[in-house]
Coordinates of C-alpha atoms in Angstrom, one line a residue:
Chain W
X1 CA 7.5 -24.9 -25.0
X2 CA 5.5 -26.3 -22.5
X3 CA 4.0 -24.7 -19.1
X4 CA 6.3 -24.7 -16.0
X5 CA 6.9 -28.5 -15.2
X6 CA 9.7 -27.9 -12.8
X7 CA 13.4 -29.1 -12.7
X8 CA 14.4 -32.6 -13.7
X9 CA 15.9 -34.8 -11.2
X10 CA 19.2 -34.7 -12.8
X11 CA 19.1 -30.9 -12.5
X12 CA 18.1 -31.4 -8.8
X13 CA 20.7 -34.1 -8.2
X14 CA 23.8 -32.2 -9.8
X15 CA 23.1 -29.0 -7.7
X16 CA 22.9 -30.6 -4.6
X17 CA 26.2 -32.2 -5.5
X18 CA 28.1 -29.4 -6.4
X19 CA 26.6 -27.8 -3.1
X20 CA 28.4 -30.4 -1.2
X21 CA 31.2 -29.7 -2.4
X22 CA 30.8 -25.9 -2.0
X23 CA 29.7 -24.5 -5.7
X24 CA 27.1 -23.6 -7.1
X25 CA 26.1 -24.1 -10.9
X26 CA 26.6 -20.7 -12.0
X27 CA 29.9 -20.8 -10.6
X28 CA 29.7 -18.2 -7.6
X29 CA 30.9 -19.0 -4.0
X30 CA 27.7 -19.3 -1.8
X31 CA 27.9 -15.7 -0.4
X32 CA 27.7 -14.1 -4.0
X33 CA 25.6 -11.9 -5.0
X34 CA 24.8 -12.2 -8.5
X35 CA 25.9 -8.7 -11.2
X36 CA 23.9 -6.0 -9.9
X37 CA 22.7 -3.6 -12.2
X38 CA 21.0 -0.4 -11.4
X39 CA 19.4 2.6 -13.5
X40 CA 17.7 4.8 -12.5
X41 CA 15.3 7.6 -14.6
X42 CA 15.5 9.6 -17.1
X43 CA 11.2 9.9 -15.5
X44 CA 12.3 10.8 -11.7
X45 CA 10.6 7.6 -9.6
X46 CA 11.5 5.4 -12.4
X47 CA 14.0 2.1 -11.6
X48 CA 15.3 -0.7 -13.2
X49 CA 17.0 -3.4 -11.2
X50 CA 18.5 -6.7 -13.2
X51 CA 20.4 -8.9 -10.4
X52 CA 21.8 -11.7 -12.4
X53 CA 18.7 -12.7 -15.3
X54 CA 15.6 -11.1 -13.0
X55 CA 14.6 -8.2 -13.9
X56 CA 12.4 -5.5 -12.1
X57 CA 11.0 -2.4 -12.9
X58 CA 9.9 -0.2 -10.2
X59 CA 7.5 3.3 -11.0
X60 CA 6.7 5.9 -7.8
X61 CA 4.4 8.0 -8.6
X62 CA 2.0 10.4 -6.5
X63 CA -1.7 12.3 -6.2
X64 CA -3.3 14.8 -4.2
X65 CA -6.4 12.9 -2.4
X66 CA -8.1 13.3 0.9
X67 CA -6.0 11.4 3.9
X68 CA -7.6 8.4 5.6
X69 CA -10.3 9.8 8.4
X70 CA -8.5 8.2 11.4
X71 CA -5.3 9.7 9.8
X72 CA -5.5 13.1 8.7
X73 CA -2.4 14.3 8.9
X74 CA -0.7 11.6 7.4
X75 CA 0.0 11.1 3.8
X76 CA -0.5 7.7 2.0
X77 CA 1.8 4.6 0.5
X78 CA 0.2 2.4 -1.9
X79 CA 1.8 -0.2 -3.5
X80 CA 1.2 -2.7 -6.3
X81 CA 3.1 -5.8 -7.4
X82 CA 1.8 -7.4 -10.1
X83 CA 3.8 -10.4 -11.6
X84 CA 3.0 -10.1 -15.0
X85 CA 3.0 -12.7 -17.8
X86 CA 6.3 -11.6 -19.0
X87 CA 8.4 -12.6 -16.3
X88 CA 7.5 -16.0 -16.6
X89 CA 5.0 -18.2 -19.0
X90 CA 2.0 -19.1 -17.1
X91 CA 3.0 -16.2 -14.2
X92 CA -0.3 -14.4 -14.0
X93 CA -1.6 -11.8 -11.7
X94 CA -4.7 -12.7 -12.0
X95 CA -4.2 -16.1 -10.4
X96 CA -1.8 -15.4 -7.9
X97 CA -0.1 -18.5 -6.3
X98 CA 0.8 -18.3 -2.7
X99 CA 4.0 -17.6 -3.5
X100 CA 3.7 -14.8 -5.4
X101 CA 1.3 -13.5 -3.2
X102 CA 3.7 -13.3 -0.6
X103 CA 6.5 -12.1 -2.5
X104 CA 3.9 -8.9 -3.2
X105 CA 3.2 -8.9 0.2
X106 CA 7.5 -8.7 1.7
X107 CA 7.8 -5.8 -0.7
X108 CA 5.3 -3.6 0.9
X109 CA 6.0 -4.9 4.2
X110 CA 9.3 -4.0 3.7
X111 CA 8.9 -0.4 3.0
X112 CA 5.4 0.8 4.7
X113 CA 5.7 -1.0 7.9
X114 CA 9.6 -0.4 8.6
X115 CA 8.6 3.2 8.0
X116 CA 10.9 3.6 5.5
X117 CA 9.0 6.8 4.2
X118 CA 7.8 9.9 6.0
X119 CA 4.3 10.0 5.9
X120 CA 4.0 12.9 8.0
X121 CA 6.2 15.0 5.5
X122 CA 3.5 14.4 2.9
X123 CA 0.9 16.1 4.8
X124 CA -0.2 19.1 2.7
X125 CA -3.8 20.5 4.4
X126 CA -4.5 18.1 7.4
X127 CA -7.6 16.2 7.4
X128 CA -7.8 17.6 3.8
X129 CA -5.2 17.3 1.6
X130 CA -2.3 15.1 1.5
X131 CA -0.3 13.2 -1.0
X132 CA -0.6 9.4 -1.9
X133 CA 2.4 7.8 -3.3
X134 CA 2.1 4.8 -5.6
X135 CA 4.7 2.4 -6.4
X136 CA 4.0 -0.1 -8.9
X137 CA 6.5 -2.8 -9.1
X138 CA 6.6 -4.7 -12.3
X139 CA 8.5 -8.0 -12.7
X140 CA 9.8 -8.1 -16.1
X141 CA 12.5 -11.7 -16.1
X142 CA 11.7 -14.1 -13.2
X143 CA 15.6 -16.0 -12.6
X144 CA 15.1 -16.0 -9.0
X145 CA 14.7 -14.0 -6.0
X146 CA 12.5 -12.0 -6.9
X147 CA 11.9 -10.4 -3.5
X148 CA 16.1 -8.8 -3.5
X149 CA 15.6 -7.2 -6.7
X150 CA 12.4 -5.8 -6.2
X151 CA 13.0 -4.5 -2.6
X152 CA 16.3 -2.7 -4.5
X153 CA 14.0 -2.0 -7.1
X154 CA 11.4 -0.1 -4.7
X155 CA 13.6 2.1 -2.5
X156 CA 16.0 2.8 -5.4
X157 CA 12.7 4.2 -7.3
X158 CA 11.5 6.1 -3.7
X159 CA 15.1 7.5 -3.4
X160 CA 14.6 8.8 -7.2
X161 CA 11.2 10.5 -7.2
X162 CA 10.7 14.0 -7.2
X163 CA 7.0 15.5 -5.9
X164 CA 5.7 18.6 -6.9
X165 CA 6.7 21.9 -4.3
X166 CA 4.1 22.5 -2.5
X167 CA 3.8 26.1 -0.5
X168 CA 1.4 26.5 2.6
X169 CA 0.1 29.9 2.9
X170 CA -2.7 29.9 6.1
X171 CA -5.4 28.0 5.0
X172 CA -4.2 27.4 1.5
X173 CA -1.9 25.8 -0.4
X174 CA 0.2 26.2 -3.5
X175 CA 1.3 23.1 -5.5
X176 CA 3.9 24.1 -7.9
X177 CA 4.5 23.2 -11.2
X178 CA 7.6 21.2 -12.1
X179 CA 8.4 23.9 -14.2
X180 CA 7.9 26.9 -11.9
X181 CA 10.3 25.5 -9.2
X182 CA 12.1 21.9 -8.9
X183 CA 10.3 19.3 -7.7
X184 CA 11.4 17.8 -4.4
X185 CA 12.7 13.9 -3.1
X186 CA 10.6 12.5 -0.5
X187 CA 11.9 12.4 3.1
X188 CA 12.9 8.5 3.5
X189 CA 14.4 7.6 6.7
X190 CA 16.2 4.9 6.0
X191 CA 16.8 2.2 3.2
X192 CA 15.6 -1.0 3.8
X193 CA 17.5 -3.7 1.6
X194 CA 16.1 -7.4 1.7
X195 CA 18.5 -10.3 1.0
X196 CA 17.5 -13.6 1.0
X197 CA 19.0 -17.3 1.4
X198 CA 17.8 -20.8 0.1
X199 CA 19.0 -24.0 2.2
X200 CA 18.8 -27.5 0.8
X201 CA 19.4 -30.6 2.7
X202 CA 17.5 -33.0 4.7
X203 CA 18.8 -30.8 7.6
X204 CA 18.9 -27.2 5.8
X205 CA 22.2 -27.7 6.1
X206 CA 23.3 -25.9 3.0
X207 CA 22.8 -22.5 2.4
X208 CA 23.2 -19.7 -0.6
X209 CA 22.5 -16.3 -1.0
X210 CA 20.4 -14.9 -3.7
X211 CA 19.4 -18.2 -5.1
X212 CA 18.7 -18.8 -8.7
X213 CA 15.5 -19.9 -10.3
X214 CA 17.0 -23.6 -10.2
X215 CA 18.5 -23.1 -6.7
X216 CA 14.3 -21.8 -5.5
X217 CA 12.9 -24.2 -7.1
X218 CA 15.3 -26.6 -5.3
X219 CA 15.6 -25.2 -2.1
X220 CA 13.9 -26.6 1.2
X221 CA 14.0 -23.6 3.2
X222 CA 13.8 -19.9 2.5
X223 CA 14.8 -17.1 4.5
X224 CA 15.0 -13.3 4.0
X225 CA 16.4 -10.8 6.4
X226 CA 15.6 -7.0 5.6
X227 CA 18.3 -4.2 6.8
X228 CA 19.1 -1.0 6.7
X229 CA 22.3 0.8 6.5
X230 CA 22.2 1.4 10.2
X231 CA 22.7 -2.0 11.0
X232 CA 19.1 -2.3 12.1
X233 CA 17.1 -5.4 11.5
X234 CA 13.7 -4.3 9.6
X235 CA 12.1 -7.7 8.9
X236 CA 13.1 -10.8 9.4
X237 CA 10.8 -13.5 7.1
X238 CA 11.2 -17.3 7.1
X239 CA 7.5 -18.5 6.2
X240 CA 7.5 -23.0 6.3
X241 CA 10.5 -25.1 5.0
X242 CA 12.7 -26.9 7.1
X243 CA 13.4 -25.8 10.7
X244 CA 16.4 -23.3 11.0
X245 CA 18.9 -23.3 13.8
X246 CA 18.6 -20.0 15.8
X247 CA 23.0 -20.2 14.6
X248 CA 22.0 -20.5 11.0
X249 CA 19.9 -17.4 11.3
X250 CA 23.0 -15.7 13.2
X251 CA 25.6 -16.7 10.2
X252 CA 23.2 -15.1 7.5
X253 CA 22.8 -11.8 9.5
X254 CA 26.0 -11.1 9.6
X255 CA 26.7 -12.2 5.9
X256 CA 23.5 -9.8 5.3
X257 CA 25.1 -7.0 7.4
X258 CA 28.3 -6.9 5.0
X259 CA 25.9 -7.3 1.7
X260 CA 23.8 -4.4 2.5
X261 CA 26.3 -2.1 3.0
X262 CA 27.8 -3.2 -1.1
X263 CA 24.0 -2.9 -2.6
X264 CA 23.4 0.3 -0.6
X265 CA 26.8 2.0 -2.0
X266 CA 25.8 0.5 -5.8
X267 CA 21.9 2.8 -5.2
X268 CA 23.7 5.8 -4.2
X269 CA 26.0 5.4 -7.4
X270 CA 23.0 4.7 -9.4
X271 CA 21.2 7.5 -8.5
X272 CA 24.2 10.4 -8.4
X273 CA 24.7 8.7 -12.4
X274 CA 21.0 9.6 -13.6
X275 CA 21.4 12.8 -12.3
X276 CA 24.8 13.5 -13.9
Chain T
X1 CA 4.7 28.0 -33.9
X2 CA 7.8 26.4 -32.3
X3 CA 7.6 22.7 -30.3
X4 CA 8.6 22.5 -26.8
X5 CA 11.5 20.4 -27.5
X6 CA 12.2 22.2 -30.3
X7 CA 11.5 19.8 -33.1
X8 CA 10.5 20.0 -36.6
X9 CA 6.8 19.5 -37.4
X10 CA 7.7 16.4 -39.3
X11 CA 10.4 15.2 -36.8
X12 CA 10.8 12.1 -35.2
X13 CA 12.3 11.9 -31.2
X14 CA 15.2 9.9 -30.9
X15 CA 14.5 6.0 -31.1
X16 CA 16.1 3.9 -29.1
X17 CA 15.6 0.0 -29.4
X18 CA 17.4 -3.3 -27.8
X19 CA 16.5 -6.7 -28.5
X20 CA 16.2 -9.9 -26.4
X21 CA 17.0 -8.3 -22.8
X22 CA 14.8 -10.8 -21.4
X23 CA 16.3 -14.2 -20.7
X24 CA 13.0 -16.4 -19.7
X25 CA 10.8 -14.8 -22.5
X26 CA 11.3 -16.1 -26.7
X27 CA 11.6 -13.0 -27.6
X28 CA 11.6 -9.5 -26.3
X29 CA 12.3 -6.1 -27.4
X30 CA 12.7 -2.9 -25.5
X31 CA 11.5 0.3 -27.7
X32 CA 11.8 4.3 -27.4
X33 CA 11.0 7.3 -28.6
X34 CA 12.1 10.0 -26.3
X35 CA 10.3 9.6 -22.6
X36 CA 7.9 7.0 -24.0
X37 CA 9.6 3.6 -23.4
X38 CA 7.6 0.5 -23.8
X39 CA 8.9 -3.3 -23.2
X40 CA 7.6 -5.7 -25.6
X41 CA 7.8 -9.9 -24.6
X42 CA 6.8 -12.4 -26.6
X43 CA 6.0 -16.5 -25.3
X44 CA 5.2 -18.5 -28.8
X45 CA 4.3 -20.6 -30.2
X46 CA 3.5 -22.2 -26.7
X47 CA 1.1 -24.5 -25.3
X48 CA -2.4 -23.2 -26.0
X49 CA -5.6 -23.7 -23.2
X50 CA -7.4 -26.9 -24.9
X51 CA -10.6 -24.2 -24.8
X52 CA -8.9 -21.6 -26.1
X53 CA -6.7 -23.7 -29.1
X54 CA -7.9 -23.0 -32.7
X55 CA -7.3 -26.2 -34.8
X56 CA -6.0 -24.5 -38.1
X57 CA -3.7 -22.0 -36.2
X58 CA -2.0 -20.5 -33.3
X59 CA -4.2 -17.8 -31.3
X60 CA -2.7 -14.4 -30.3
X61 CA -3.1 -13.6 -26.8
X62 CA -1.7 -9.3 -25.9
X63 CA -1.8 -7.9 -22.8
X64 CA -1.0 -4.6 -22.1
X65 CA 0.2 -3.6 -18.6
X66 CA 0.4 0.6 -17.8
X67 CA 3.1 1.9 -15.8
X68 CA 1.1 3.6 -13.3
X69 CA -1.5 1.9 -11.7
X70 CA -3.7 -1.2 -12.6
X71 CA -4.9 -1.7 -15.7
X72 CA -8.0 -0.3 -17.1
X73 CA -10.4 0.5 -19.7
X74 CA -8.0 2.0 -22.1
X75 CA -5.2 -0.9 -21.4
X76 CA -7.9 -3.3 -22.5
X77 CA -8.8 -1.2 -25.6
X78 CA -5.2 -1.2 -26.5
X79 CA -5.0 -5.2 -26.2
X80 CA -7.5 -5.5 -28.5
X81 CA -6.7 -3.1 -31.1
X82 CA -2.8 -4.7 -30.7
X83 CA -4.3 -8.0 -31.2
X84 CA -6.4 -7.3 -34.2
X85 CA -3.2 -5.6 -35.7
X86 CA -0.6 -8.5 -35.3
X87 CA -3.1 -11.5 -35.4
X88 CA -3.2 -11.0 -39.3
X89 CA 0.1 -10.3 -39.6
X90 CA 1.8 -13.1 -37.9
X91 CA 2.0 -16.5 -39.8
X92 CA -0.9 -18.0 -37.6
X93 CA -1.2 -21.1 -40.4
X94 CA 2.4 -22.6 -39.7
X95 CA 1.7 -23.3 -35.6
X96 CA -2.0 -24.7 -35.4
X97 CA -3.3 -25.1 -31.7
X98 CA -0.7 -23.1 -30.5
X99 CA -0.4 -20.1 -28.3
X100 CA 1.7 -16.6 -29.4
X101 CA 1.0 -14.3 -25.9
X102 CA 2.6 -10.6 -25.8
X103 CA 3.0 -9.2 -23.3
X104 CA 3.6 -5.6 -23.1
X105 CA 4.7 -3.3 -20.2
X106 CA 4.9 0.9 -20.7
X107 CA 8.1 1.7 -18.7
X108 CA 7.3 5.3 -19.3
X109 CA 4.8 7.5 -21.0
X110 CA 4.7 10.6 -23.0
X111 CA 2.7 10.7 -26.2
X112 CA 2.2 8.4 -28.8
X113 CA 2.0 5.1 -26.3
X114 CA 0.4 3.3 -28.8
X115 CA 3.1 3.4 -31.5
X116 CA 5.9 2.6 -29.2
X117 CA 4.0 -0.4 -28.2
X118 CA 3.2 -1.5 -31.8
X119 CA 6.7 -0.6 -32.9
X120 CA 8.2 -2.7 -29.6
X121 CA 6.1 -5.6 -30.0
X122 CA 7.2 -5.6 -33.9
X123 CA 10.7 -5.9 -32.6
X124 CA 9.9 -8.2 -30.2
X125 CA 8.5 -10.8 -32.8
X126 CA 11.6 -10.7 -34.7
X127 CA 13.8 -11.5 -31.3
X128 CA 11.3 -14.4 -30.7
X129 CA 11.5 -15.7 -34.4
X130 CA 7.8 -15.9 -35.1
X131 CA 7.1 -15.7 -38.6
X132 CA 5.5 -12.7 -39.7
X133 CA 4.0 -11.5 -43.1
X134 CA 6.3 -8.2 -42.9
X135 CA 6.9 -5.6 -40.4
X136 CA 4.3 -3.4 -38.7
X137 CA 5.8 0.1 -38.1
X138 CA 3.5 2.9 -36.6
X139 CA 3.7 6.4 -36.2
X140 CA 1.1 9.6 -34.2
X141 CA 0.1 12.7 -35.5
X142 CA -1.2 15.2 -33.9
X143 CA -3.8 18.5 -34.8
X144 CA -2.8 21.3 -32.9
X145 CA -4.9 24.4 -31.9
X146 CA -3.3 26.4 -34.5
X147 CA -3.9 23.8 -37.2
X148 CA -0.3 23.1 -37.6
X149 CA 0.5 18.9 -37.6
X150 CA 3.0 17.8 -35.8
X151 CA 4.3 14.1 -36.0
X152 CA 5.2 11.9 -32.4
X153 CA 3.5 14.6 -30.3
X154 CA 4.3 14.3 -26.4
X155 CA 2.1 14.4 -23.8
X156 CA 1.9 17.9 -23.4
X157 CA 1.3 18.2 -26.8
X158 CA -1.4 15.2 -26.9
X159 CA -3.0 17.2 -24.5
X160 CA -3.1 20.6 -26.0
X161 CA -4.0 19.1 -29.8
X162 CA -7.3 18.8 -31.5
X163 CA -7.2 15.6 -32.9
X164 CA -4.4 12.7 -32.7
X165 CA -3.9 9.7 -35.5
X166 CA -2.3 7.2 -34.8
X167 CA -1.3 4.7 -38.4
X168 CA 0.3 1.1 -38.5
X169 CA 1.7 0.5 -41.4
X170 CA 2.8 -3.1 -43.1
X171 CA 6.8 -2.8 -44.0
X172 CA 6.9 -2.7 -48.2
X173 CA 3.1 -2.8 -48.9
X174 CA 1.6 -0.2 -50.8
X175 CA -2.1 -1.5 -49.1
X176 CA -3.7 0.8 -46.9
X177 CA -2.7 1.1 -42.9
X178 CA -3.2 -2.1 -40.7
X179 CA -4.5 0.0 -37.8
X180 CA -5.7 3.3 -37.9
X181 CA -6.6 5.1 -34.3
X182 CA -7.9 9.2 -34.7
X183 CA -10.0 11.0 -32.0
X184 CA -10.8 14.0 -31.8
X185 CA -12.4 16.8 -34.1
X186 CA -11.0 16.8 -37.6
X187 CA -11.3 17.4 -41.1
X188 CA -10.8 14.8 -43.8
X189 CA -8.0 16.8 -45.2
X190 CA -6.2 16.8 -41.8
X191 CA -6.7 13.1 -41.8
X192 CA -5.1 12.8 -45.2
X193 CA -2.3 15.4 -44.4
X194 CA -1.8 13.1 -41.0
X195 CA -1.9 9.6 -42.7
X196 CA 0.8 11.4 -45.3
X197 CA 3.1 12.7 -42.8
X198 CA 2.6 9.1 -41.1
X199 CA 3.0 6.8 -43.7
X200 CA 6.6 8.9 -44.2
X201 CA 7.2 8.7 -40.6
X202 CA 6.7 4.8 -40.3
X203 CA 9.3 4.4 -43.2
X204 CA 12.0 6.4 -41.0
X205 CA 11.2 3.7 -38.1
X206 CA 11.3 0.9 -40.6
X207 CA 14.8 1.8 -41.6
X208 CA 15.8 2.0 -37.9
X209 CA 14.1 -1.6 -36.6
X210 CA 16.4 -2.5 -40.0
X211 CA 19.4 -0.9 -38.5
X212 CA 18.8 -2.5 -35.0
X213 CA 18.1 -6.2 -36.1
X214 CA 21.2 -6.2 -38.4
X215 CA 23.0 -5.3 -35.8
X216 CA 22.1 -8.2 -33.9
X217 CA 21.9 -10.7 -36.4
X218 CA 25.6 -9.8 -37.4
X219 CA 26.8 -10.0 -33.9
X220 CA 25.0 -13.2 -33.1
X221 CA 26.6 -14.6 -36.2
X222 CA 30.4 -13.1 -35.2
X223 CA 29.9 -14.8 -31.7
X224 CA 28.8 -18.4 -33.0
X225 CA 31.8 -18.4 -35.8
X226 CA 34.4 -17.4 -33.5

């Protein structure tokens, strides 16, 4: 096996074919999702999302620190999104092409600046004591779309994760143990769920939802819409390619709309199971 | 003194393994014991880094990813001791100036890390069909306060021992350990008493990797004559 050299021309020339003719090479319609799999635990924070063949492993955990200065009665989100060598050969953090960089940067995007989480609810001491809460997001099979399955991934994991109790009592507080009394979830105010289309054609003319690796690589446009259950737009992310039409944009919302409300019911299934 | 999960001194958690999850990686392998849970994946033999490419044999590359955090210190440690372990192992003289790179990534942790990684990767190798000398199966032991040994400690009881051991053994060798990993303060009959309760340990793992790799091998082989 060689490093990544990229689809033939055959492989090229037989998807856009198909496309024409409305299928794709896997066989779904173009507004499929691929089988989406969620687990979530036994380790409370701890996810595992496989939508098709990707694979992604998301880990909350969190940490008493100090709060920012200019913040201090805020608690604070860190994330990390590393793709490692196992999702792909020649995938390597340490040299981060532009495109995974930006994949790393939708995810956090996604859930720190849509305000996903209450930071204010992890205030323990102001301007002393707060909590931070790391996610680490670990790509384990790269088959596409990478940016779906981790957003699941992430807010499935948030959703999951218990923190310590904590008690105030005047000027000082009490962090249980785990043991003493049940840890608590976090306060989230909503779920952010990112789905993405590819388009091909010399006019973008063609679109699919959750594209494959093939379909990525492929693909001449790229376009991911993030939402929440409240029918709110969160982020909307379309970063070069081929000019859209403001109607093309339209059509994938409201495909978005329907799919969100499908991957949000499969999380809240996922997470009553690990707790059964 | 009674375990908190209230095993035997000499008992195992419950193993779990599954093999070749992974669809873009040769091989892969998905190991645990108890909360510890570790992800093996192997690439190999691939295209080796013309600087890096030995001429008489394929070079091992490990990394090691944590499940909290970025990697550190310790991660690296563990790379290298992983490496040193497999590299002699693994039939390096049949791919020359080739690359075998395994990549491991700790899903969750409790206690004997190092094993389950060890034990995964082992797996792993298998799934990707790199040749290999034999199987490398480890087990950790732990010294508590109360001198008492207890074998696959958890965290909590990592934390509360004396001294932990960590053996790799090679599968149906009667040679010494492959790997050998103790800190701590101990005395050489509690390293003998660990390596003993070890070397039995790593047979009980052998016999499940067996278990779990017939099982695939007669599935695989029911699917492709039906």
């Amino acid at each position: 096996m060689v490093a990544e050299i990229g689809p033939s021309n055959i492989e090229s020339a037989f998807l856009l074919e198909a496309l024409k003719k409305g299928t794709r090479v896997d066989g779904r319609g173009i507004y499929d999702y691929r089988t989406l799999k969620i687990s979530c635990g036994p380790t409370y924070g701890l996810a595992e999302v496989q939508l098709g063949q990707t694979r992604v492993l998301a880990r909350v955990s969190c940490e008493v620190t100090r709060p920012f200065p200019d913040r201090p009665t805020e608690g604070i989100v860190l994330f990390n999104t590393e793709l490692s060598s196992m999702a792909g050969f020649g995938l390597d953090s340490s040299r981060s092409s532009t495109q995974e960089v930006a994949i790393s940067r939708m995810v956090e995007r996604v859930i720190k600046q849509s305000r996903a989480i209450d930071s204010e609810a992890l205030c323990i001491l102001a301007g002393e004591k707060v909590w931070t809460i790391r996610i680490d997001v670990h790509f384990l099979d790269h088959g596409g779309n990478l940016i779906d399955a981790a957003s699941i991934a992430a807010i499935a994991a948030l959703k999951h994760f218990r923190r310590p109790d904590v008690t105030i009592d005047g000027e000082e507080a009490i962090i249980h143990d785990v043991r003493e009394r049940n840890p608590v979830p976090l306060s989230i105010h909503h779920t952010p769920i990112c789905v993405t289309f590819g388009f091909f054609g010399a006019s973008g003319d063609m679109l699919v939802l959750d594209p494959t690796l093939l379909e990525e690589q492929v693909q001449v446009s790229s376009f991911t819409i993030t939402l929440n259950s409240h029918r709110e737009i969160c982020a909307l992310n379309k970063a070069g390619g081929i000019p859209l039409s403001p109607d093309q944009i339209q059509r994938c919302t409201q495909v978005a709309l329907a799919k969100v409300d499908e991957v949000n019911e499969k999380i809240q299934l996922a997470l009553k199971a690990s707790t059964a | 003194m009674s375990r908190p999960d209230r095993r035997e001194a000499s008992q195992l958690r419950a193993l779990n393994c599954s093999l070749g999850q992974l669809n873009r990686a040769d091989g892969s392998a998905q190991f645990s014991a108890g909360n510890t849970s570790v992800v093996s994946g192997i690439y190999g033999p691939v295209e080796a880094k013309v600087y890096e490419e030995k001429l008489d044999r394929a070079v091992v590359e490990v990394k090691f990813r944590p499940d909290i955090g970025a990697p550190t210190t310790k991660d690296k440690w563990m790379e290298s001791a992983i490496r040193n372990t497999f590299e002699r192992e693994i039939l390096t003289h049949l791919h020359p100036r080739t690359l075998v790179q395994i990549v491991i990534q700790l899903r969750e942790g409790d206690g004997s890390v190092d094993s389950a990684a060890i034990n995964a990767t082992s797996l792993a190798l298998v799934d990707a069909g790199i040749p290999l000398k034999c199987m490398i199966t480890a087990a950790t032991c732990a010294v508590l306060s109360d001198d008492t040994t207890v074998v696959d400690p958890t965290q909590e009881e990592i934390d509360a021992a004396r001294s932990t051991h960590t053996f790799a053994f090679a599968s149906g060798s009667s040679t010494g350990p492959l790997y050998v990993d103790s800190r701590g303060d101990f005395t050489m009959d509690e390293y003998n008493h660990c390596y003993d309760l070890c070397a039995l340990a790593t047979e009980r793992v052998l016999a499940f990797m067996r278990t779990a790799i017939e099982g695939k091998v007669t599935k695989e082989a029911k699917i492709s004559a039906a």
